[in-house]
Coordinates of C-alpha atoms in Angstrom, one line a residue:
M1 CA 129.9 87.0 43.7
E2 CA 132.5 88.6 41.5
K3 CA 132.1 92.2 42.5
T4 CA 134.0 93.7 45.5
V5 CA 132.0 95.2 48.2
V6 CA 133.3 98.4 49.8
K7 CA 132.2 100.3 52.9
F8 CA 132.5 104.0 53.6
R9 CA 131.1 106.5 56.1
H10 CA 129.0 109.5 55.2
C11 CA 126.2 111.5 56.8
G12 CA 126.8 109.6 60.0
K13 CA 126.1 106.2 58.4
D14 CA 128.0 103.2 57.1
I15 CA 127.2 102.9 53.4
Y16 CA 128.0 99.7 51.4
S17 CA 128.3 99.5 47.6
F18 CA 130.3 97.9 44.8
S19 CA 133.6 99.3 43.9
K20 CA 134.3 100.6 40.4
P21 CA 137.1 98.4 38.9
G22 CA 140.1 100.4 37.7
V23 CA 138.8 103.7 39.0
T24 CA 140.6 105.1 42.1
L25 CA 139.0 107.5 44.6
K26 CA 141.4 110.3 43.5
E27 CA 140.2 109.8 39.9
Q28 CA 136.6 109.9 40.9
N29 CA 137.1 113.2 42.9
A30 CA 139.0 114.8 39.9
C31 CA 136.0 114.8 37.7
T32 CA 132.7 116.1 39.0
A33 CA 130.7 114.2 36.3
E34 CA 132.1 111.0 37.6
R35 CA 131.6 111.6 41.3
P36 CA 129.2 109.2 42.8
V37 CA 126.2 110.6 44.8
C38 CA 125.6 109.9 48.5
P39 CA 122.4 107.9 48.7
V40 CA 121.5 109.7 52.0
C41 CA 122.1 113.4 51.3
R42 CA 122.1 113.1 47.5
N43 CA 125.2 115.4 47.3
A44 CA 128.3 114.6 45.3
L45 CA 130.4 112.2 47.3
V46 CA 133.8 113.5 48.1
L47 CA 135.5 111.5 50.7
G48 CA 138.6 112.4 52.7
L49 CA 141.3 109.9 53.8
L50 CA 139.4 109.0 57.0
E51 CA 136.2 108.3 55.2
A52 CA 137.7 106.5 52.1
P53 CA 136.1 103.3 51.2
V54 CA 137.6 100.0 52.5
A55 CA 137.0 96.6 50.8
L56 CA 135.0 94.2 52.7
P57 CA 136.7 90.8 52.7
S58 CA 134.6 88.0 51.2
P59 CA 133.9 85.1 53.6
F60 CA 134.1 82.7 50.7
T61 CA 137.3 81.1 49.7
N62 CA 138.6 78.5 47.3
G63 CA 138.5 75.3 49.4
H64 CA 141.0 73.7 47.0
G65 CA 143.5 76.3 48.0
T66 CA 143.1 76.0 51.7
R67 CA 145.1 73.2 53.3
C68 CA 143.8 70.8 56.0
S69 CA 140.5 72.5 56.4
F70 CA 136.8 72.0 57.3
L71 CA 134.8 73.2 54.3
L72 CA 131.1 74.2 54.2
G73 CA 129.4 74.6 50.9
A74 CA 126.1 74.3 49.0
N75 CA 125.5 72.5 45.7
E76 CA 123.6 75.6 44.5
G77 CA 126.5 77.9 45.2
P78 CA 127.4 80.4 48.0
W79 CA 124.2 82.2 47.7
C80 CA 122.5 79.3 49.5
L81 CA 124.8 79.6 52.6
G82 CA 122.7 82.3 54.2
E83 CA 121.1 81.3 57.6
W84 CA 117.6 81.9 56.2
R85 CA 118.0 79.7 53.1
E86 CA 116.2 76.4 53.1
T87 CA 118.9 74.3 51.5
E88 CA 121.0 71.3 52.5
L89 CA 124.5 72.3 53.2
H90 CA 127.5 70.0 52.4
V91 CA 130.6 69.4 54.3
G92 CA 134.0 68.4 53.3
L93 CA 137.7 68.1 54.3
S94 CA 140.6 69.3 52.3
D95 CA 144.0 67.7 52.3
S96 CA 147.3 69.6 51.9
K97 CA 147.1 69.4 48.1
G98 CA 143.6 70.7 47.8
L99 CA 141.7 67.4 47.3
V100 CA 138.4 67.6 49.0
Y101 CA 137.1 64.5 50.7
N102 CA 133.3 64.4 51.3
Y103 CA 130.7 61.8 52.3
T104 CA 127.8 61.4 49.8
L105 CA 125.2 59.0 48.6
A106 CA 127.9 57.4 46.4
G107 CA 130.3 57.1 49.3
V108 CA 133.4 59.2 50.0
Q109 CA 134.2 61.4 47.0
R110 CA 137.6 63.0 46.4
D111 CA 136.9 66.2 44.5
E112 CA 139.5 68.1 42.6
H113 CA 137.1 70.9 41.8
G114 CA 133.7 72.2 42.8
W115 CA 134.6 73.8 46.2
E116 CA 135.8 77.0 44.8
Q117 CA 133.4 79.1 46.8
C118 CA 132.8 77.9 50.3
V119 CA 133.4 78.8 53.9
S120 CA 136.8 77.4 54.9
I121 CA 138.0 76.7 58.4
Q122 CA 141.6 75.8 58.6
L123 CA 142.3 73.4 61.3
V124 CA 146.0 72.7 61.1
P125 CA 148.4 75.7 61.4
P126 CA 151.0 76.1 58.5
Y127 CA 153.9 75.6 60.9
R128 CA 152.8 72.1 62.0
Q129 CA 154.4 70.2 59.1
D130 CA 154.4 67.0 61.0
L131 CA 150.6 67.2 61.6
I132 CA 150.0 68.2 58.0
Q133 CA 151.7 65.1 56.7
L134 CA 149.8 62.9 59.2
W135 CA 146.5 64.6 58.2
D136 CA 147.0 63.5 54.6
A137 CA 148.0 60.0 55.4
E138 CA 145.2 59.5 58.0
L139 CA 142.5 61.1 55.8
N140 CA 143.3 58.8 52.9
L141 CA 143.0 55.8 55.2
F142 CA 140.0 57.0 57.1
S143 CA 138.0 57.6 53.9
S144 CA 138.4 54.0 52.9
L145 CA 136.9 52.6 56.1
P146 CA 133.7 50.5 55.9
A147 CA 131.9 53.0 58.0
W148 CA 131.7 55.4 55.0
T149 CA 130.1 53.1 52.4
P150 CA 127.2 54.2 50.2
E151 CA 124.9 51.7 52.0
R152 CA 125.4 53.4 55.3
F153 CA 124.8 57.0 54.1
H154 CA 120.9 56.8 54.6
E155 CA 121.5 55.3 58.1
E156 CA 123.8 58.2 59.0
R157 CA 121.4 60.7 57.4
E158 CA 118.5 59.6 59.8
F159 CA 120.6 60.7 62.7
G160 CA 121.5 64.0 61.0
S161 CA 125.1 62.9 60.6
C162 CA 126.3 61.8 57.2
C163 CA 128.8 64.4 55.8
Y164 CA 129.1 66.3 59.0
G165 CA 129.6 63.1 60.9
F166 CA 132.3 61.9 58.5
A167 CA 134.2 65.3 58.9
L168 CA 133.8 65.6 62.7
T169 CA 134.7 61.9 63.3
F170 CA 138.0 62.5 61.4
I171 CA 138.6 65.8 63.1
N172 CA 138.3 64.1 66.6
H173 CA 140.5 61.2 65.4
M174 CA 143.2 63.8 64.5
R175 CA 142.7 65.5 67.8
S176 CA 143.3 62.3 69.6
L177 CA 146.6 61.8 67.8
D178 CA 147.6 65.3 68.8
S179 CA 146.7 64.5 72.4
K180 CA 143.6 66.8 72.4
A181 CA 140.2 66.0 73.8
P182 CA 137.3 65.2 71.3
L183 CA 134.7 67.8 70.5
S184 CA 130.9 67.2 70.4
R185 CA 129.0 68.4 67.3
N186 CA 127.6 71.3 69.3
E187 CA 131.1 72.2 70.6
F188 CA 132.7 72.2 67.2
T189 CA 129.8 74.1 65.6
S190 CA 129.9 76.8 68.4
A191 CA 133.6 77.2 68.4
H192 CA 134.3 77.1 64.6
V193 CA 131.2 77.2 62.4
L194 CA 128.5 79.6 63.8
S195 CA 130.6 82.9 63.6
R196 CA 131.7 82.0 60.0
M197 CA 128.1 81.3 59.0
K198 CA 126.8 84.6 60.5
C199 CA 129.6 86.5 58.7
A200 CA 128.7 84.7 55.4
S201 CA 124.9 85.4 56.0
M202 CA 125.5 89.2 56.5
Y203 CA 127.8 89.3 53.5
I204 CA 125.0 87.7 51.3
R205 CA 122.4 90.0 52.5
V206 CA 124.5 93.1 51.9
Y207 CA 125.6 91.9 48.5
E208 CA 121.9 91.3 47.5
E209 CA 120.8 94.6 48.8
I210 CA 123.6 96.4 46.7
A211 CA 122.7 94.4 43.7
Q212 CA 119.1 95.3 44.0
H213 CA 119.2 99.0 45.2
G214 CA 122.8 100.1 44.4
F215 CA 123.8 100.6 48.0
Y216 CA 123.1 99.3 51.6
I217 CA 122.9 101.7 54.6
V218 CA 123.5 101.0 58.2
D219 CA 122.7 103.5 60.9
K220 CA 125.5 103.9 63.5

C-alpha cells in the first residue's frame, strides 16, 4: 500500500482517491487539461481551501520503529488484516530497539525485519524511561522461559492462545511490575485492539475500492 489516500468533499459527498505525487492542488487547478473530474457530477474538480483534499493516515506502521509495542500482522501482508479475511493473524512484541519477539512453531523468534507493515499499539509512553529499560530486560528473560518452547506451541494453540497468549502474559507481567491490575484477553482486545482493527479494515476496503474504480464515495 504505497499510494497515499486522500479525502475531499464535493457534491455533498466524501470522496476518496489516490493523491498525485508531486502535483499540488494549485498546479492542478492552473491547467484545465490536468484538472481531475468529480466522479459524482462529472464536472472539472476545482476545490477551494475548505474542500481541499486531506491525506488519510495509514493504520499500518513499521513495527521495528515503534518501541515497546504490541504488534498485529499477517504473513501474507497488511491486505489480510481486514475483518472479513479468513487468515491467521500473528502477534508480536517489540523492544526499545525494534527487535520483535513472537511465539511460533519454532519457539520464540527475535525478528529484525518482517514487521514493516503491521498494526502497532504502543504500550509504554516515551517519557517512562525506567519502564522502557525494564521492558527490554524482562522481555529478554521472559522469552527464554520453558513455557514458550516449540513443544508447547500446539498445546497453547488448542486453547486459542499461542502467540497472543505469549504477548498478553508478558503485558500482564509488566503491568504487575508497574502496580497495575492484569487484563483478560477480552479486556485487552476491547480496549486496545478492536478499534485499530476496524480502522485497518476500513482503510483496506477504501484502498481496494480506489484501486479498482479510481475513487470511493461515501454519502454524508
